[in-house]
Amino acid sequence: MRRALDVAKRAPAGDVPVGAVLYDAAGTELATGVNRREELADPTAHAEVEAIRQAVRVHGDGWRLSGCELVVTLEPCAMCAGALQAARVSSVVFGAFEPKTGACGSLIDVLRAPTAPFTPQVRGGVLEGECAGLLRNFFDGLR
């Protein structure tokens, strides 16, 4: 999670500082991603999606990221949870819970829905205070 926090700090100015890191089964870093929605004017440019897009280029199994783990500073939204599920990411670790849009248990649980085609392991709240603090500082700066 410390690596994901470092990555989050590289988010472009104006974008919410969320960082994601994708690791293969051996623990080797495959890709990183930051939120780039404002920079790219792209509503799908979330940190998780950016990391998935990079990782599938280097992982060598087409679009499948089986055996991989995503570490992200904020609980994934429904879009990102769906992308993680579609890519067959084996486990997701997140920092701060997101009660407004969180799709890994806070608001809804896309990844562990009874009809889900694939169910990764999920662990939330890792370094939650530090992850939430980074977001809080960003939003306080906007006010």
JSON list of N, CA and C in Angstrom, two decimals, residues 34-70:
[
{"chain": "A", "resi": 34, "resn": "VAL", "atom": "N", "xyz": [-2.80, 6.12, -12.03]},
{"chain": "A", "resi": 34, "resn": "VAL", "atom": "CA", "xyz": [-3.34, 7.21, -11.23]},
{"chain": "A", "resi": 34, "resn": "VAL", "atom": "C", "xyz": [-4.60, 7.70, -11.91]},
{"chain": "A", "resi": 35, "resn": "ASN", "atom": "N", "xyz": [-5.44, 8.37, -11.16]},
{"chain": "A", "resi": 35, "resn": "ASN", "atom": "CA", "xyz": [-6.61, 9.00, -11.77]},
{"chain": "A", "resi": 35, "resn": "ASN", "atom": "C", "xyz": [-6.15, 10.05, -12.76]},
{"chain": "A", "resi": 36, "resn": "ARG", "atom": "N", "xyz": [-6.72, 10.02, -13.96]},
{"chain": "A", "resi": 36, "resn": "ARG", "atom": "CA", "xyz": [-6.37, 10.98, -15.01]},
{"chain": "A", "resi": 36, "resn": "ARG", "atom": "C", "xyz": [-7.63, 11.48, -15.72]},
{"chain": "A", "resi": 37, "resn": "ARG", "atom": "N", "xyz": [-8.77, 11.42, -15.02]},
{"chain": "A", "resi": 37, "resn": "ARG", "atom": "CA", "xyz": [-10.03, 11.83, -15.64]},
{"chain": "A", "resi": 37, "resn": "ARG", "atom": "C", "xyz": [-10.01, 13.27, -16.12]},
{"chain": "A", "resi": 38, "resn": "GLU", "atom": "N", "xyz": [-9.55, 14.16, -15.27]},
{"chain": "A", "resi": 38, "resn": "GLU", "atom": "CA", "xyz": [-9.51, 15.58, -15.65]},
{"chain": "A", "resi": 38, "resn": "GLU", "atom": "C", "xyz": [-8.47, 15.83, -16.74]},
{"chain": "A", "resi": 39, "resn": "GLU", "atom": "N", "xyz": [-7.30, 15.26, -16.56]},
{"chain": "A", "resi": 39, "resn": "GLU", "atom": "CA", "xyz": [-6.21, 15.46, -17.52]},
{"chain": "A", "resi": 39, "resn": "GLU", "atom": "C", "xyz": [-6.60, 14.98, -18.91]},
{"chain": "A", "resi": 40, "resn": "LEU", "atom": "N", "xyz": [-7.25, 13.81, -19.00]},
{"chain": "A", "resi": 40, "resn": "LEU", "atom": "CA", "xyz": [-7.59, 13.22, -20.29]},
{"chain": "A", "resi": 40, "resn": "LEU", "atom": "C", "xyz": [-9.02, 13.52, -20.74]},
{"chain": "A", "resi": 41, "resn": "ALA", "atom": "N", "xyz": [-9.80, 14.16, -19.87]},
{"chain": "A", "resi": 41, "resn": "ALA", "atom": "CA", "xyz": [-11.23, 14.36, -20.14]},
{"chain": "A", "resi": 41, "resn": "ALA", "atom": "C", "xyz": [-11.88, 13.02, -20.50]},
{"chain": "A", "resi": 42, "resn": "ASP", "atom": "N", "xyz": [-11.59, 12.02, -19.66]},
{"chain": "A", "resi": 42, "resn": "ASP", "atom": "CA", "xyz": [-12.04, 10.65, -19.90]},
{"chain": "A", "resi": 42, "resn": "ASP", "atom": "C", "xyz": [-12.62, 10.10, -18.61]},
{"chain": "A", "resi": 43, "resn": "PRO", "atom": "N", "xyz": [-13.92, 9.87, -18.56]},
{"chain": "A", "resi": 43, "resn": "PRO", "atom": "CA", "xyz": [-14.53, 9.39, -17.33]},
{"chain": "A", "resi": 43, "resn": "PRO", "atom": "C", "xyz": [-14.08, 7.98, -16.93]},
{"chain": "A", "resi": 44, "resn": "THR", "atom": "N", "xyz": [-13.46, 7.25, -17.84]},
{"chain": "A", "resi": 44, "resn": "THR", "atom": "CA", "xyz": [-12.99, 5.90, -17.50]},
{"chain": "A", "resi": 44, "resn": "THR", "atom": "C", "xyz": [-11.53, 5.87, -17.04]},
{"chain": "A", "resi": 45, "resn": "ALA", "atom": "N", "xyz": [-10.87, 7.01, -16.99]},
{"chain": "A", "resi": 45, "resn": "ALA", "atom": "CA", "xyz": [-9.45, 7.06, -16.65]},
{"chain": "A", "resi": 45, "resn": "ALA", "atom": "C", "xyz": [-9.23, 7.05, -15.14]},
{"chain": "A", "resi": 46, "resn": "HIS", "atom": "N", "xyz": [-9.76, 6.01, -14.49]},
{"chain": "A", "resi": 46, "resn": "HIS", "atom": "CA", "xyz": [-9.52, 5.81, -13.06]},
{"chain": "A", "resi": 46, "resn": "HIS", "atom": "C", "xyz": [-8.20, 5.08, -12.89]},
{"chain": "A", "resi": 47, "resn": "ALA", "atom": "N", "xyz": [-7.62, 5.18, -11.71]},
{"chain": "A", "resi": 47, "resn": "ALA", "atom": "CA", "xyz": [-6.32, 4.57, -11.44]},
{"chain": "A", "resi": 47, "resn": "ALA", "atom": "C", "xyz": [-6.31, 3.07, -11.73]},
{"chain": "A", "resi": 48, "resn": "GLU", "atom": "N", "xyz": [-7.38, 2.37, -11.31]},
{"chain": "A", "resi": 48, "resn": "GLU", "atom": "CA", "xyz": [-7.44, 0.92, -11.51]},
{"chain": "A", "resi": 48, "resn": "GLU", "atom": "C", "xyz": [-7.48, 0.56, -12.99]},
{"chain": "A", "resi": 49, "resn": "VAL", "atom": "N", "xyz": [-8.26, 1.27, -13.77]},
{"chain": "A", "resi": 49, "resn": "VAL", "atom": "CA", "xyz": [-8.38, 1.01, -15.20]},
{"chain": "A", "resi": 49, "resn": "VAL", "atom": "C", "xyz": [-7.07, 1.31, -15.91]},
{"chain": "A", "resi": 50, "resn": "GLU", "atom": "N", "xyz": [-6.43, 2.40, -15.51]},
{"chain": "A", "resi": 50, "resn": "GLU", "atom": "CA", "xyz": [-5.13, 2.74, -16.10]},
{"chain": "A", "resi": 50, "resn": "GLU", "atom": "C", "xyz": [-4.10, 1.64, -15.82]},
{"chain": "A", "resi": 51, "resn": "ALA", "atom": "N", "xyz": [-4.10, 1.11, -14.60]},
{"chain": "A", "resi": 51, "resn": "ALA", "atom": "CA", "xyz": [-3.16, 0.02, -14.26]},
{"chain": "A", "resi": 51, "resn": "ALA", "atom": "C", "xyz": [-3.48, -1.25, -15.03]},
{"chain": "A", "resi": 52, "resn": "ILE", "atom": "N", "xyz": [-4.76, -1.59, -15.15]},
{"chain": "A", "resi": 52, "resn": "ILE", "atom": "CA", "xyz": [-5.16, -2.78, -15.90]},
{"chain": "A", "resi": 52, "resn": "ILE", "atom": "C", "xyz": [-4.71, -2.66, -17.35]},
{"chain": "A", "resi": 53, "resn": "ARG", "atom": "N", "xyz": [-4.95, -1.51, -17.95]},
{"chain": "A", "resi": 53, "resn": "ARG", "atom": "CA", "xyz": [-4.57, -1.30, -19.37]},
{"chain": "A", "resi": 53, "resn": "ARG", "atom": "C", "xyz": [-3.08, -1.50, -19.58]},
{"chain": "A", "resi": 54, "resn": "GLN", "atom": "N", "xyz": [-2.27, -1.02, -18.65]},
{"chain": "A", "resi": 54, "resn": "GLN", "atom": "CA", "xyz": [-0.82, -1.20, -18.77]},
{"chain": "A", "resi": 54, "resn": "GLN", "atom": "C", "xyz": [-0.42, -2.65, -18.52]},
{"chain": "A", "resi": 55, "resn": "ALA", "atom": "N", "xyz": [-1.01, -3.25, -17.49]},
{"chain": "A", "resi": 55, "resn": "ALA", "atom": "CA", "xyz": [-0.61, -4.61, -17.09]},
{"chain": "A", "resi": 55, "resn": "ALA", "atom": "C", "xyz": [-0.90, -5.64, -18.16]},
{"chain": "A", "resi": 56, "resn": "VAL", "atom": "N", "xyz": [-2.02, -5.54, -18.86]},
{"chain": "A", "resi": 56, "resn": "VAL", "atom": "CA", "xyz": [-2.32, -6.55, -19.87]},
{"chain": "A", "resi": 56, "resn": "VAL", "atom": "C", "xyz": [-1.35, -6.49, -21.04]},
{"chain": "A", "resi": 57, "resn": "ARG", "atom": "N", "xyz": [-0.69, -5.37, -21.22]},
{"chain": "A", "resi": 57, "resn": "ARG", "atom": "CA", "xyz": [0.31, -5.26, -22.28]},
{"chain": "A", "resi": 57, "resn": "ARG", "atom": "C", "xyz": [1.59, -6.00, -21.95]},
{"chain": "A", "resi": 58, "resn": "VAL", "atom": "N", "xyz": [1.89, -6.17, -20.65]},
{"chain": "A", "resi": 58, "resn": "VAL", "atom": "CA", "xyz": [3.15, -6.79, -20.26]},
{"chain": "A", "resi": 58, "resn": "VAL", "atom": "C", "xyz": [3.00, -8.16, -19.62]},
{"chain": "A", "resi": 59, "resn": "HIS", "atom": "N", "xyz": [1.79, -8.53, -19.23]},
{"chain": "A", "resi": 59, "resn": "HIS", "atom": "CA", "xyz": [1.59, -9.77, -18.47]},
{"chain": "A", "resi": 59, "resn": "HIS", "atom": "C", "xyz": [1.73, -11.01, -19.35]},
{"chain": "A", "resi": 60, "resn": "GLY", "atom": "N", "xyz": [1.34, -10.95, -20.60]},
{"chain": "A", "resi": 60, "resn": "GLY", "atom": "CA", "xyz": [1.56, -12.07, -21.49]},
{"chain": "A", "resi": 60, "resn": "GLY", "atom": "C", "xyz": [0.43, -13.07, -21.57]},
{"chain": "A", "resi": 61, "resn": "ASP", "atom": "N", "xyz": [-0.73, -12.80, -20.97]},
{"chain": "A", "resi": 61, "resn": "ASP", "atom": "CA", "xyz": [-1.87, -13.71, -21.07]},
{"chain": "A", "resi": 61, "resn": "ASP", "atom": "C", "xyz": [-3.07, -12.97, -21.65]},
{"chain": "A", "resi": 62, "resn": "GLY", "atom": "N", "xyz": [-2.84, -12.22, -22.70]},
{"chain": "A", "resi": 62, "resn": "GLY", "atom": "CA", "xyz": [-3.93, -11.45, -23.31]},
{"chain": "A", "resi": 62, "resn": "GLY", "atom": "C", "xyz": [-4.51, -10.47, -22.32]},
{"chain": "A", "resi": 63, "resn": "TRP", "atom": "N", "xyz": [-5.80, -10.55, -22.13]},
{"chain": "A", "resi": 63, "resn": "TRP", "atom": "CA", "xyz": [-6.50, -9.62, -21.23]},
{"chain": "A", "resi": 63, "resn": "TRP", "atom": "C", "xyz": [-6.64, -10.17, -19.82]},
{"chain": "A", "resi": 64, "resn": "ARG", "atom": "N", "xyz": [-6.25, -11.41, -19.60]},
{"chain": "A", "resi": 64, "resn": "ARG", "atom": "CA", "xyz": [-6.42, -12.05, -18.28]},
{"chain": "A", "resi": 64, "resn": "ARG", "atom": "C", "xyz": [-5.27, -11.72, -17.34]},
{"chain": "A", "resi": 65, "resn": "LEU", "atom": "N", "xyz": [-5.62, -11.34, -16.11]},
{"chain": "A", "resi": 65, "resn": "LEU", "atom": "CA", "xyz": [-4.63, -11.04, -15.09]},
{"chain": "A", "resi": 65, "resn": "LEU", "atom": "C", "xyz": [-4.77, -12.02, -13.93]},
{"chain": "A", "resi": 66, "resn": "SER", "atom": "N", "xyz": [-5.01, -13.29, -14.28]},
{"chain": "A", "resi": 66, "resn": "SER", "atom": "CA", "xyz": [-5.15, -14.34, -13.27]},
{"chain": "A", "resi": 66, "resn": "SER", "atom": "C", "xyz": [-3.89, -14.43, -12.42]},
{"chain": "A", "resi": 67, "resn": "GLY", "atom": "N", "xyz": [-4.07, -14.60, -11.12]},
{"chain": "A", "resi": 67, "resn": "GLY", "atom": "CA", "xyz": [-2.95, -14.69, -10.21]},
{"chain": "A", "resi": 67, "resn": "GLY", "atom": "C", "xyz": [-2.41, -13.34, -9.77]},
{"chain": "A", "resi": 68, "resn": "CYS", "atom": "N", "xyz": [-2.93, -12.26, -10.35]},
{"chain": "A", "resi": 68, "resn": "CYS", "atom": "CA", "xyz": [-2.43, -10.92, -10.04]},
{"chain": "A", "resi": 68, "resn": "CYS", "atom": "C", "xyz": [-3.21, -10.29, -8.88]},
{"chain": "A", "resi": 69, "resn": "GLU", "atom": "N", "xyz": [-2.56, -9.30, -8.26]},
{"chain": "A", "resi": 69, "resn": "GLU", "atom": "CA", "xyz": [-3.19, -8.56, -7.16]},
{"chain": "A", "resi": 69, "resn": "GLU", "atom": "C", "xyz": [-3.11, -7.08, -7.46]},
{"chain": "A", "resi": 70, "resn": "LEU", "atom": "N", "xyz": [-4.24, -6.40, -7.24]},
{"chain": "A", "resi": 70, "resn": "LEU", "atom": "CA", "xyz": [-4.29, -4.95, -7.37]},
{"chain": "A", "resi": 70, "resn": "LEU", "atom": "C", "xyz": [-4.30, -4.35, -5.98]}
]
